[in-house]
Amino acid sequence: MLQLRIFLIRAALGAFFAYFLARFFIPSAGPGVIIVMAVLLVFFAYVFEGLRKR
């Protein structure tokens, strides 16, 4: 249950920051670009967590 909660928090923060970054740096970005950015942010959060634990 804790893993799911952490994922949901990361997904929500990833979506928020992806939207913010896309609007700030790429004002004409569509929803697809924002979704890809959000997925990449969450993915790299897990990658960096794995590297930190190693």
PDB file of N, CA, C and O in Angstrom, residues 1 11 25 27-28 48 53:
ATOM      1  N   MET A   1       0.818  -1.199   0.000  1.00  0.00           N
ATOM      2  CA  MET A   1       0.000   0.000   0.000  1.00  0.00           C
ATOM      3  C   MET A   1       0.867   1.270   0.000  1.00  0.00           C
ATOM      4  O   MET A   1       0.519   2.246  -0.623  1.00  0.00           O
ATOM      5  N   ALA A  11       3.384  10.580  -9.291  1.00  0.00           N
ATOM      6  CA  ALA A  11       2.637  10.823 -10.529  1.00  0.00           C
ATOM      7  C   ALA A  11       1.970  12.197 -10.499  1.00  0.00           C
ATOM      8  O   ALA A  11       1.993  12.929 -11.497  1.00  0.00           O
ATOM      9  N   PHE A  25       8.507  26.764 -20.663  1.00  0.00           N
ATOM     10  CA  PHE A  25       9.539  26.675 -21.689  1.00  0.00           C
ATOM     11  C   PHE A  25       8.987  26.446 -23.094  1.00  0.00           C
ATOM     12  O   PHE A  25       9.616  26.835 -24.074  1.00  0.00           O
ATOM     13  N   PRO A  27       5.457  27.109 -24.605  1.00  0.00           N
ATOM     14  CA  PRO A  27       4.060  27.536 -24.455  1.00  0.00           C
ATOM     15  C   PRO A  27       3.101  26.889 -25.456  1.00  0.00           C
ATOM     16  O   PRO A  27       1.913  26.740 -25.161  1.00  0.00           O
ATOM     17  N   SER A  28       3.589  26.465 -26.603  1.00  0.00           N
ATOM     18  CA  SER A  28       2.690  25.875 -27.603  1.00  0.00           C
ATOM     19  C   SER A  28       2.587  24.358 -27.473  1.00  0.00           C
ATOM     20  O   SER A  28       2.037  23.712 -28.360  1.00  0.00           O
ATOM     21  N   PHE A  48      16.640   7.501 -10.241  1.00  0.00           N
ATOM     22  CA  PHE A  48      17.540   8.131  -9.283  1.00  0.00           C
ATOM     23  C   PHE A  48      17.383   7.533  -7.884  1.00  0.00           C
ATOM     24  O   PHE A  48      18.344   7.477  -7.120  1.00  0.00           O
ATOM     25  N   LYS A  53      19.938   4.129  -3.733  1.00  0.00           N
ATOM     26  CA  LYS A  53      19.910   2.974  -2.836  1.00  0.00           C
ATOM     27  C   LYS A  53      21.064   2.009  -3.095  1.00  0.00           C
ATOM     28  O   LYS A  53      21.373   1.190  -2.249  1.00  0.00           O
TER      29      LYS A  53
END
